[in-house]
Amino acid sequence: MAPRKNAKGGGGNSSSSSSSSSSSPSSCTSGGSSSPGARRETKHGGHKNGRKGGLSGSSFFTWFMVIALLGVWTSVAVVWFDLVDYEEVLGKLGIYDADGDGDFDVDDAKVLLGLKERSAPKPTVPPEEAEPYPWLQDQVLEGPGPQNIEDEVQEQVQSLLDETVYAEHGEDLHQEQDGPAGELQPEDGVFAGSDVDDRYEPVGTGAVHEETEDSYHVEETASPAYSRDMEDMIHEQENPDSSEPVVDDAGRTYQEADDVTYQEYDEQAFGPSENEGTETSDNAVDDSNTILEEVHVPPAEEQREVPPETNKKTDDPEKKEKVKKKKPKLLNKFDKTIKAELDAAEKLRKRGKIEEAMHVFEELVQKYPQSPRARYGKAKCEDDLAEKKRSNEILRRAIKTYQEAASLPDVPADLVKLSLKRRSDRQQFLGHMRGSLLTLQKLVQLFPDDTSLKNDLGVGYLLIGDNDSAKKVYEEVLNATPNDGFAKVHYGFILKAQNKIAESIPYLKEGIESGDPGTDDGRFYFHLGDAMQRVGNKEAYKWYELGHQRGHFASVWQRSLYNVHGLKAQPWWTPKETGYMELVKSLERNWKLIRDEGLAVMDRAQGLFLPEDENLREKGDWNQFTLWQQGRKNENACKGAPKTCSLLDKFPETTGCRRGQIKYSVMQPGTHVWPHTGPTNCRLRMHLGLVIPKEGCKIRCANETRTWEEGKVLIFDDSFEHEVWQDATSFRLIFIVDVWHPELTPHQRRSLPAI
């Protein structure tokens, strides 16, 4: 009988001998069968009955792909339909936070395994839970909730008050005036005192402070991203070399001073202007639509306003290592439970979606009224929005919300400090110096061991002209920490303002040499050199040179602190070089008229000529009678010299020069004016000789000395060092006319703030 084929058509499993029709199937196991059927069956792994013995390679791959695709689509479905709340899962891991950094990570695992010591938690302030600060409770809202975990964001405990730098030379404060004198500012709440003393009062007849080098004024220095919001500086534990603000032992933070300017708008001025200090105006500022815009000027731009800068960085590697400290704790236990929601809102703010973030934080505040972190986030959004929309009204809301955040129950100490520091800074920004001072006083009461807060309090006193109180604060700081460089330079500044010249020198010198943040400031080099000059110390120019090398001065001779880069700089000018030939000709043609009106005022008994009181004289008698100050005409003074004022009205380059004056200057025999510099390179100064003794009167500018002539105009740049001697036997009378630097653009002349 012929061999039977299997059902699949493969070769039969017969032996080499002829097979019978037996019912028992043949099970040839010979591996030497060479029949084609046997080879095919072996290849396909089939059995003799036609069934496969396992999966083929292609079938296995097919099933693998099916399973893989199912896994992928399952994952997509989980994410797409939000089947798992990962933020909630990660947030719950926070309960295992053992090292106090606000999340669960490798360090926490080490603590739990006993490989690392547990860090001691920082107590919240005040220790009694659920008790709001009694001095901040006017806006406290009641609400449920447990509280404490910190944000992973590196919050800076020190406010931007460290950006505050101080202007001398009589720069007035451009402060917001909202409400009648003595009225409490609404945002100041319980802190608010009358800011009436902060406001500008019109200059009386001849009452001019042209270069009051010992006055203290605030200046706003900020980065292009609105002072580089403190929260936006992330402390990455896994990236310790990341660019973050430096925090010193006292919690004080400093940022690198960016090369920025502030642009003051004709109808939109938000507190301080031009990055060179807040200036005063006798016109009220409309809060609803005015705010300062911060403008980052590219280095390629030729002419840009550059203020004196405070060095806010630490170049010493050892100091950098020392000042990197632990992250502040900003969230309480309840905020830990809503950390995912807070983080989501904060991400929106940091991505620049301010309005959206504001809406989310407002919802969180309504939902969790006793969440300090939600309230603080709302304040930060209002702060950012005020910058974006240039609105003082929104900024006042932010100031109020910062207060609310600090006043809630169970607020972490770091959040209290951060909120009130920022509140104080924003109050200063609006010109509310007394309200800011009250906030700083409360901060010092709450944190009496924080030296940086005491240093800031001293600055607060200086900003309102209370040098005696500031002196006491810095004496207290130096008694506790004798090597505090910041306290030393400020204490030296105060001593010099009190005319204790020799005593001021070691404090200024040692403070600058300390290299502490806030000490590498042009003002301190300026005052140190000036003090040394007055005691005959030849090292003065060494410090001027060092200040020049460090970028504080344009040159050793030109030491003005409020400058526009790119302007032509030379000590002496000719009328043709200025381009103001018509003004010069008019002055020289009418010099006798101008002289006669000046002499007539001198002959009167009303005392219209007032003494120079800016501590510029070594000896003698020097008086001035001012017609224009900061671009404002003194109508009362012009009644004494009507023809002269009428003559000058035709020349806006001088009457509109808001960085200068127009005035008579009379100097008696035996007078010597110390070497000094004006505050800005934005003006030139004309001297018209009216009554000039034949000999004994001279003026030096830089390294060239000249004399006056009656009826002739001398022109010099008073941002260069100049000095005056009057050794004649009779008085000297000149007429001083300041003009804009000829290279300033029309826009700059309109927008530069007054000095």
PDB file of N, CA and C in Angstrom, residues 634-714:
ATOM      1  N   ASN A 634      10.828 130.726  39.729  1.00  0.00           N
ATOM      2  CA  ASN A 634      10.465 131.240  41.042  1.00  0.00           C
ATOM      3  C   ASN A 634       9.858 132.628  40.844  1.00  0.00           C
ATOM      4  N   GLU A 635       8.548 132.654  40.788  1.00  0.00           N
ATOM      5  CA  GLU A 635       7.853 133.894  40.455  1.00  0.00           C
ATOM      6  C   GLU A 635       8.170 135.001  41.453  1.00  0.00           C
ATOM      7  N   ASN A 636       8.241 134.669  42.728  1.00  0.00           N
ATOM      8  CA  ASN A 636       8.536 135.689  43.736  1.00  0.00           C
ATOM      9  C   ASN A 636       9.924 136.274  43.534  1.00  0.00           C
ATOM     10  N   ALA A 637      10.880 135.415  43.235  1.00  0.00           N
ATOM     11  CA  ALA A 637      12.241 135.900  43.016  1.00  0.00           C
ATOM     12  C   ALA A 637      12.307 136.773  41.768  1.00  0.00           C
ATOM     13  N   CYS A 638      11.565 136.391  40.736  1.00  0.00           N
ATOM     14  CA  CYS A 638      11.609 137.153  39.486  1.00  0.00           C
ATOM     15  C   CYS A 638      11.001 138.546  39.634  1.00  0.00           C
ATOM     16  N   LYS A 639      10.227 138.762  40.684  1.00  0.00           N
ATOM     17  CA  LYS A 639       9.732 140.114  40.934  1.00  0.00           C
ATOM     18  C   LYS A 639      10.877 141.051  41.295  1.00  0.00           C
ATOM     19  N   GLY A 640      11.957 140.488  41.814  1.00  0.00           N
ATOM     20  CA  GLY A 640      13.126 141.301  42.133  1.00  0.00           C
ATOM     21  C   GLY A 640      14.028 141.527  40.945  1.00  0.00           C
ATOM     22  N   ALA A 641      13.908 140.706  39.905  1.00  0.00           N
ATOM     23  CA  ALA A 641      14.730 140.863  38.703  1.00  0.00           C
ATOM     24  C   ALA A 641      13.859 140.611  37.478  1.00  0.00           C
ATOM     25  N   PRO A 642      12.833 141.443  37.264  1.00  0.00           N
ATOM     26  CA  PRO A 642      11.853 141.166  36.202  1.00  0.00           C
ATOM     27  C   PRO A 642      12.438 141.209  34.794  1.00  0.00           C
ATOM     28  N   LYS A 643      13.338 142.140  34.526  1.00  0.00           N
ATOM     29  CA  LYS A 643      13.891 142.254  33.171  1.00  0.00           C
ATOM     30  C   LYS A 643      14.794 141.070  32.857  1.00  0.00           C
ATOM     31  N   THR A 644      15.552 140.672  33.845  1.00  0.00           N
ATOM     32  CA  THR A 644      16.427 139.508  33.649  1.00  0.00           C
ATOM     33  C   THR A 644      15.595 138.261  33.363  1.00  0.00           C
ATOM     34  N   CYS A 645      14.527 138.074  34.120  1.00  0.00           N
ATOM     35  CA  CYS A 645      13.672 136.892  33.910  1.00  0.00           C
ATOM     36  C   CYS A 645      12.984 136.955  32.549  1.00  0.00           C
ATOM     37  N   SER A 646      12.554 138.153  32.157  1.00  0.00           N
ATOM     38  CA  SER A 646      11.919 138.303  30.851  1.00  0.00           C
ATOM     39  C   SER A 646      12.899 137.970  29.737  1.00  0.00           C
ATOM     40  N   LEU A 647      14.144 138.367  29.916  1.00  0.00           N
ATOM     41  CA  LEU A 647      15.178 138.072  28.932  1.00  0.00           C
ATOM     42  C   LEU A 647      15.397 136.571  28.793  1.00  0.00           C
ATOM     43  N   LEU A 648      15.428 135.865  29.931  1.00  0.00           N
ATOM     44  CA  LEU A 648      15.721 134.433  29.925  1.00  0.00           C
ATOM     45  C   LEU A 648      14.554 133.588  29.447  1.00  0.00           C
ATOM     46  N   ASP A 649      13.340 134.101  29.547  1.00  0.00           N
ATOM     47  CA  ASP A 649      12.163 133.349  29.108  1.00  0.00           C
ATOM     48  C   ASP A 649      12.254 132.917  27.648  1.00  0.00           C
ATOM     49  N   LYS A 650      13.105 133.580  26.882  1.00  0.00           N
ATOM     50  CA  LYS A 650      13.219 133.285  25.449  1.00  0.00           C
ATOM     51  C   LYS A 650      14.104 132.069  25.172  1.00  0.00           C
ATOM     52  N   PHE A 651      14.736 131.517  26.218  1.00  0.00           N
ATOM     53  CA  PHE A 651      15.732 130.463  25.991  1.00  0.00           C
ATOM     54  C   PHE A 651      15.393 129.205  26.788  1.00  0.00           C
ATOM     55  N   PRO A 652      14.609 128.314  26.185  1.00  0.00           N
ATOM     56  CA  PRO A 652      14.180 127.098  26.899  1.00  0.00           C
ATOM     57  C   PRO A 652      15.331 126.157  27.231  1.00  0.00           C
ATOM     58  N   GLU A 653      16.453 126.284  26.542  1.00  0.00           N
ATOM     59  CA  GLU A 653      17.576 125.404  26.855  1.00  0.00           C
ATOM     60  C   GLU A 653      18.095 125.629  28.266  1.00  0.00           C
ATOM     61  N   THR A 654      17.778 126.803  28.835  1.00  0.00           N
ATOM     62  CA  THR A 654      18.172 127.051  30.221  1.00  0.00           C
ATOM     63  C   THR A 654      16.979 127.065  31.168  1.00  0.00           C
ATOM     64  N   THR A 655      15.877 127.740  30.784  1.00  0.00           N
ATOM     65  CA  THR A 655      14.715 127.784  31.687  1.00  0.00           C
ATOM     66  C   THR A 655      14.073 126.412  31.825  1.00  0.00           C
ATOM     67  N   GLY A 656      14.243 125.564  30.805  1.00  0.00           N
ATOM     68  CA  GLY A 656      13.676 124.215  30.860  1.00  0.00           C
ATOM     69  C   GLY A 656      14.650 123.163  31.331  1.00  0.00           C
ATOM     70  N   CYS A 657      15.849 123.576  31.753  1.00  0.00           N
ATOM     71  CA  CYS A 657      16.852 122.615  32.204  1.00  0.00           C
ATOM     72  C   CYS A 657      16.509 122.167  33.617  1.00  0.00           C
ATOM     73  N   ARG A 658      15.885 120.993  33.721  1.00  0.00           N
ATOM     74  CA  ARG A 658      15.426 120.513  35.013  1.00  0.00           C
ATOM     75  C   ARG A 658      16.544 119.881  35.839  1.00  0.00           C
ATOM     76  N   ARG A 659      17.738 119.969  35.315  1.00  0.00           N
ATOM     77  CA  ARG A 659      18.895 119.502  36.077  1.00  0.00           C
ATOM     78  C   ARG A 659      19.836 120.658  36.398  1.00  0.00           C
ATOM     79  N   GLY A 660      19.287 121.833  36.506  1.00  0.00           N
ATOM     80  CA  GLY A 660      20.151 122.971  36.782  1.00  0.00           C
ATOM     81  C   GLY A 660      19.407 124.121  37.430  1.00  0.00           C
ATOM     82  N   GLN A 661      20.092 125.254  37.527  1.00  0.00           N
ATOM     83  CA  GLN A 661      19.537 126.454  38.146  1.00  0.00           C
ATOM     84  C   GLN A 661      19.937 127.683  37.331  1.00  0.00           C
ATOM     85  N   ILE A 662      19.240 128.769  37.599  1.00  0.00           N
ATOM     86  CA  ILE A 662      19.638 130.094  37.134  1.00  0.00           C
ATOM     87  C   ILE A 662      19.658 130.962  38.379  1.00  0.00           C
ATOM     88  N   LYS A 663      20.806 131.579  38.680  1.00  0.00           N
ATOM     89  CA  LYS A 663      20.905 132.274  39.965  1.00  0.00           C
ATOM     90  C   LYS A 663      22.067 133.268  39.970  1.00  0.00           C
ATOM     91  N   TYR A 664      21.955 134.224  40.852  1.00  0.00           N
ATOM     92  CA  TYR A 664      23.054 135.126  41.167  1.00  0.00           C
ATOM     93  C   TYR A 664      23.897 134.463  42.261  1.00  0.00           C
ATOM     94  N   SER A 665      25.203 134.691  42.204  1.00  0.00           N
ATOM     95  CA  SER A 665      26.097 134.147  43.217  1.00  0.00           C
ATOM     96  C   SER A 665      27.073 135.237  43.645  1.00  0.00           C
ATOM     97  N   VAL A 666      27.057 135.583  44.932  1.00  0.00           N
ATOM     98  CA  VAL A 666      27.958 136.595  45.469  1.00  0.00           C
ATOM     99  C   VAL A 666      28.885 135.944  46.492  1.00  0.00           C
ATOM    100  N   MET A 667      30.168 136.226  46.359  1.00  0.00           N
ATOM    101  CA  MET A 667      31.160 135.616  47.236  1.00  0.00           C
ATOM    102  C   MET A 667      32.037 136.720  47.824  1.00  0.00           C
ATOM    103  N   GLN A 668      32.173 136.657  49.125  1.00  0.00           N
ATOM    104  CA  GLN A 668      32.935 137.686  49.831  1.00  0.00           C
ATOM    105  C   GLN A 668      34.410 137.304  49.921  1.00  0.00           C
ATOM    106  N   PRO A 669      35.282 138.287  50.168  1.00  0.00           N
ATOM    107  CA  PRO A 669      36.722 138.012  50.285  1.00  0.00           C
ATOM    108  C   PRO A 669      37.007 136.979  51.374  1.00  0.00           C
ATOM    109  N   GLY A 670      38.037 136.201  51.151  1.00  0.00           N
ATOM    110  CA  GLY A 670      38.442 135.192  52.130  1.00  0.00           C
ATOM    111  C   GLY A 670      37.674 133.894  52.033  1.00  0.00           C
ATOM    112  N   THR A 671      37.010 133.677  50.910  1.00  0.00           N
ATOM    113  CA  THR A 671      36.199 132.458  50.745  1.00  0.00           C
ATOM    114  C   THR A 671      36.950 131.425  49.908  1.00  0.00           C
ATOM    115  N   HIS A 672      36.882 130.196  50.341  1.00  0.00           N
ATOM    116  CA  HIS A 672      37.435 129.079  49.562  1.00  0.00           C
ATOM    117  C   HIS A 672      36.391 127.973  49.486  1.00  0.00           C
ATOM    118  N   VAL A 673      36.090 127.533  48.282  1.00  0.00           N
ATOM    119  CA  VAL A 673      35.128 126.445  48.057  1.00  0.00           C
ATOM    120  C   VAL A 673      35.916 125.173  47.783  1.00  0.00           C
ATOM    121  N   TRP A 674      35.622 124.133  48.583  1.00  0.00           N
ATOM    122  CA  TRP A 674      36.321 122.860  48.441  1.00  0.00           C
ATOM    123  C   TRP A 674      36.227 122.323  46.999  1.00  0.00           C
ATOM    124  N   PRO A 675      37.202 121.537  46.582  1.00  0.00           N
ATOM    125  CA  PRO A 675      37.038 120.811  45.316  1.00  0.00           C
ATOM    126  C   PRO A 675      35.779 119.939  45.393  1.00  0.00           C
ATOM    127  N   HIS A 676      34.945 119.997  44.384  1.00  0.00           N
ATOM    128  CA  HIS A 676      33.707 119.225  44.389  1.00  0.00           C
ATOM    129  C   HIS A 676      33.246 119.023  42.952  1.00  0.00           C
ATOM    130  N   THR A 677      32.295 118.145  42.764  1.00  0.00           N
ATOM    131  CA  THR A 677      31.715 117.896  41.442  1.00  0.00           C
ATOM    132  C   THR A 677      30.205 118.021  41.515  1.00  0.00           C
ATOM    133  N   GLY A 678      29.620 118.401  40.390  1.00  0.00           N
ATOM    134  CA  GLY A 678      28.164 118.439  40.296  1.00  0.00           C
ATOM    135  C   GLY A 678      27.599 117.034  40.182  1.00  0.00           C
ATOM    136  N   PRO A 679      26.271 116.915  40.237  1.00  0.00           N
ATOM    137  CA  PRO A 679      25.653 115.589  40.293  1.00  0.00           C
ATOM    138  C   PRO A 679      25.499 114.885  38.958  1.00  0.00           C
ATOM    139  N   THR A 680      25.571 115.627  37.823  1.00  0.00           N
ATOM    140  CA  THR A 680      25.205 115.023  36.541  1.00  0.00           C
ATOM    141  C   THR A 680      26.043 115.588  35.404  1.00  0.00           C
ATOM    142  N   ASN A 681      26.223 114.777  34.367  1.00  0.00           N
ATOM    143  CA  ASN A 681      26.917 115.259  33.168  1.00  0.00           C
ATOM    144  C   ASN A 681      25.938 115.769  32.123  1.00  0.00           C
ATOM    145  N   CYS A 682      24.685 115.930  32.508  1.00  0.00           N
ATOM    146  CA  CYS A 682      23.645 116.313  31.555  1.00  0.00           C
ATOM    147  C   CYS A 682      23.508 117.829  31.383  1.00  0.00           C
ATOM    148  N   ARG A 683      24.346 118.583  32.045  1.00  0.00           N
ATOM    149  CA  ARG A 683      24.250 120.036  31.937  1.00  0.00           C
ATOM    150  C   ARG A 683      25.640 120.646  31.768  1.00  0.00           C
ATOM    151  N   LEU A 684      25.656 121.869  31.240  1.00  0.00           N
ATOM    152  CA  LEU A 684      26.844 122.709  31.237  1.00  0.00           C
ATOM    153  C   LEU A 684      26.506 123.957  32.035  1.00  0.00           C
ATOM    154  N   ARG A 685      27.535 124.586  32.599  1.00  0.00           N
ATOM    155  CA  ARG A 685      27.314 125.750  33.471  1.00  0.00           C
ATOM    156  C   ARG A 685      27.991 126.982  32.878  1.00  0.00           C
ATOM    157  N   MET A 686      27.193 128.041  32.727  1.00  0.00           N
ATOM    158  CA  MET A 686      27.711 129.324  32.257  1.00  0.00           C
ATOM    159  C   MET A 686      27.855 130.277  33.432  1.00  0.00           C
ATOM    160  N   HIS A 687      28.979 130.972  33.489  1.00  0.00           N
ATOM    161  CA  HIS A 687      29.224 132.013  34.481  1.00  0.00           C
ATOM    162  C   HIS A 687      29.380 133.344  33.744  1.00  0.00           C
ATOM    163  N   LEU A 688      28.469 134.269  34.004  1.00  0.00           N
ATOM    164  CA  LEU A 688      28.563 135.616  33.439  1.00  0.00           C
ATOM    165  C   LEU A 688      29.143 136.542  34.505  1.00  0.00           C
ATOM    166  N   GLY A 689      30.313 137.133  34.214  1.00  0.00           N
ATOM    167  CA  GLY A 689      30.925 138.034  35.184  1.00  0.00           C
ATOM    168  C   GLY A 689      30.155 139.339  35.295  1.00  0.00           C
ATOM    169  N   LEU A 690      29.796 139.741  36.536  1.00  0.00           N
ATOM    170  CA  LEU A 690      29.042 140.980  36.763  1.00  0.00           C
ATOM    171  C   LEU A 690      29.871 141.997  37.537  1.00  0.00           C
ATOM    172  N   VAL A 691      30.368 141.609  38.691  1.00  0.00           N
ATOM    173  CA  VAL A 691      31.279 142.456  39.471  1.00  0.00           C
ATOM    174  C   VAL A 691      32.487 141.595  39.814  1.00  0.00           C
ATOM    175  N   ILE A 692      33.616 141.859  39.155  1.00  0.00           N
ATOM    176  CA  ILE A 692      34.793 141.009  39.301  1.00  0.00           C
ATOM    177  C   ILE A 692      35.973 141.864  39.759  1.00  0.00           C
ATOM    178  N   PRO A 693      36.495 141.613  40.961  1.00  0.00           N
ATOM    179  CA  PRO A 693      37.711 142.320  41.398  1.00  0.00           C
ATOM    180  C   PRO A 693      38.856 142.072  40.415  1.00  0.00           C
ATOM    181  N   LYS A 694      39.772 143.005  40.372  1.00  0.00           N
ATOM    182  CA  LYS A 694      40.851 142.921  39.391  1.00  0.00           C
ATOM    183  C   LYS A 694      41.742 141.701  39.608  1.00  0.00           C
ATOM    184  N   GLU A 695      41.912 141.261  40.828  1.00  0.00           N
ATOM    185  CA  GLU A 695      42.743 140.083  41.087  1.00  0.00           C
ATOM    186  C   GLU A 695      42.270 139.391  42.355  1.00  0.00           C
ATOM    187  N   GLY A 696      42.675 138.139  42.482  1.00  0.00           N
ATOM    188  CA  GLY A 696      42.339 137.385  43.687  1.00  0.00           C
ATOM    189  C   GLY A 696      41.198 136.402  43.518  1.00  0.00           C
ATOM    190  N   CYS A 697      40.475 136.436  42.377  1.00  0.00           N
ATOM    191  CA  CYS A 697      39.345 135.512  42.152  1.00  0.00           C
ATOM    192  C   CYS A 697      39.684 134.567  41.011  1.00  0.00           C
ATOM    193  N   LYS A 698      39.534 133.297  41.238  1.00  0.00           N
ATOM    194  CA  LYS A 698      39.833 132.323  40.194  1.00  0.00           C
ATOM    195  C   LYS A 698      39.027 131.047  40.411  1.00  0.00           C
ATOM    196  N   ILE A 699      38.885 130.280  39.345  1.00  0.00           N
ATOM    197  CA  ILE A 699      38.160 129.009  39.373  1.00  0.00           C
ATOM    198  C   ILE A 699      38.988 127.965  38.635  1.00  0.00           C
ATOM    199  N   ARG A 700      39.109 126.805  39.224  1.00  0.00           N
ATOM    200  CA  ARG A 700      39.793 125.679  38.588  1.00  0.00           C
ATOM    201  C   ARG A 700      38.768 124.622  38.222  1.00  0.00           C
ATOM    202  N   CYS A 701      38.830 124.121  36.997  1.00  0.00           N
ATOM    203  CA  CYS A 701      38.021 122.978  36.581  1.00  0.00           C
ATOM    204  C   CYS A 701      38.975 121.943  36.014  1.00  0.00           C
ATOM    205  N   ALA A 702      38.974 120.760  36.617  1.00  0.00           N
ATOM    206  CA  ALA A 702      39.968 119.722  36.315  1.00  0.00           C
ATOM    207  C   ALA A 702      41.345 120.306  36.616  1.00  0.00           C
ATOM    208  N   ASN A 703      42.236 120.326  35.627  1.00  0.00           N
ATOM    209  CA  ASN A 703      43.596 120.810  35.904  1.00  0.00           C
ATOM    210  C   ASN A 703      43.886 122.152  35.239  1.00  0.00           C
ATOM    211  N   GLU A 704      42.841 122.913  34.924  1.00  0.00           N
ATOM    212  CA  GLU A 704      43.020 124.226  34.297  1.00  0.00           C
ATOM    213  C   GLU A 704      42.301 125.296  35.113  1.00  0.00           C
ATOM    214  N   THR A 705      42.995 126.376  35.400  1.00  0.00           N
ATOM    215  CA  THR A 705      42.447 127.465  36.215  1.00  0.00           C
ATOM    216  C   THR A 705      42.221 128.705  35.342  1.00  0.00           C
ATOM    217  N   ARG A 706      41.074 129.353  35.522  1.00  0.00           N
ATOM    218  CA  ARG A 706      40.736 130.562  34.762  1.00  0.00           C
ATOM    219  C   ARG A 706      40.180 131.624  35.697  1.00  0.00           C
ATOM    220  N   THR A 707      40.009 132.846  35.152  1.00  0.00           N
ATOM    221  CA  THR A 707      39.431 133.955  35.909  1.00  0.00           C
ATOM    222  C   THR A 707      38.241 134.523  35.142  1.00  0.00           C
ATOM    223  N   TRP A 708      37.362 135.227  35.867  1.00  0.00           N
ATOM    224  CA  TRP A 708      36.188 135.824  35.241  1.00  0.00           C
ATOM    225  C   TRP A 708      36.519 137.213  34.695  1.00  0.00           C
ATOM    226  N   GLU A 709      35.701 137.637  33.740  1.00  0.00           N
ATOM    227  CA  GLU A 709      35.752 139.005  33.233  1.00  0.00           C
ATOM    228  C   GLU A 709      34.349 139.571  33.252  1.00  0.00           C
ATOM    229  N   GLU A 710      34.230 140.822  33.566  1.00  0.00           N
ATOM    230  CA  GLU A 710      32.905 141.451  33.567  1.00  0.00           C
ATOM    231  C   GLU A 710      32.357 141.489  32.143  1.00  0.00           C
ATOM    232  N   GLY A 711      31.118 141.064  32.001  1.00  0.00           N
ATOM    233  CA  GLY A 711      30.455 141.074  30.706  1.00  0.00           C
ATOM    234  C   GLY A 711      30.817 139.914  29.803  1.00  0.00           C
ATOM    235  N   LYS A 712      31.598 138.946  30.311  1.00  0.00           N
ATOM    236  CA  LYS A 712      32.002 137.797  29.511  1.00  0.00           C
ATOM    237  C   LYS A 712      31.511 136.500  30.164  1.00  0.00           C
ATOM    238  N   VAL A 713      31.253 135.502  29.313  1.00  0.00           N
ATOM    239  CA  VAL A 713      30.728 134.217  29.782  1.00  0.00           C
ATOM    240  C   VAL A 713      31.828 133.158  29.764  1.00  0.00           C
ATOM    241  N   LEU A 714      31.981 132.478  30.884  1.00  0.00           N
ATOM    242  CA  LEU A 714      32.806 131.274  30.975  1.00  0.00           C
ATOM    243  C   LEU A 714      31.873 130.064  30.959  1.00  0.00           C
TER     244      LEU A 714
END
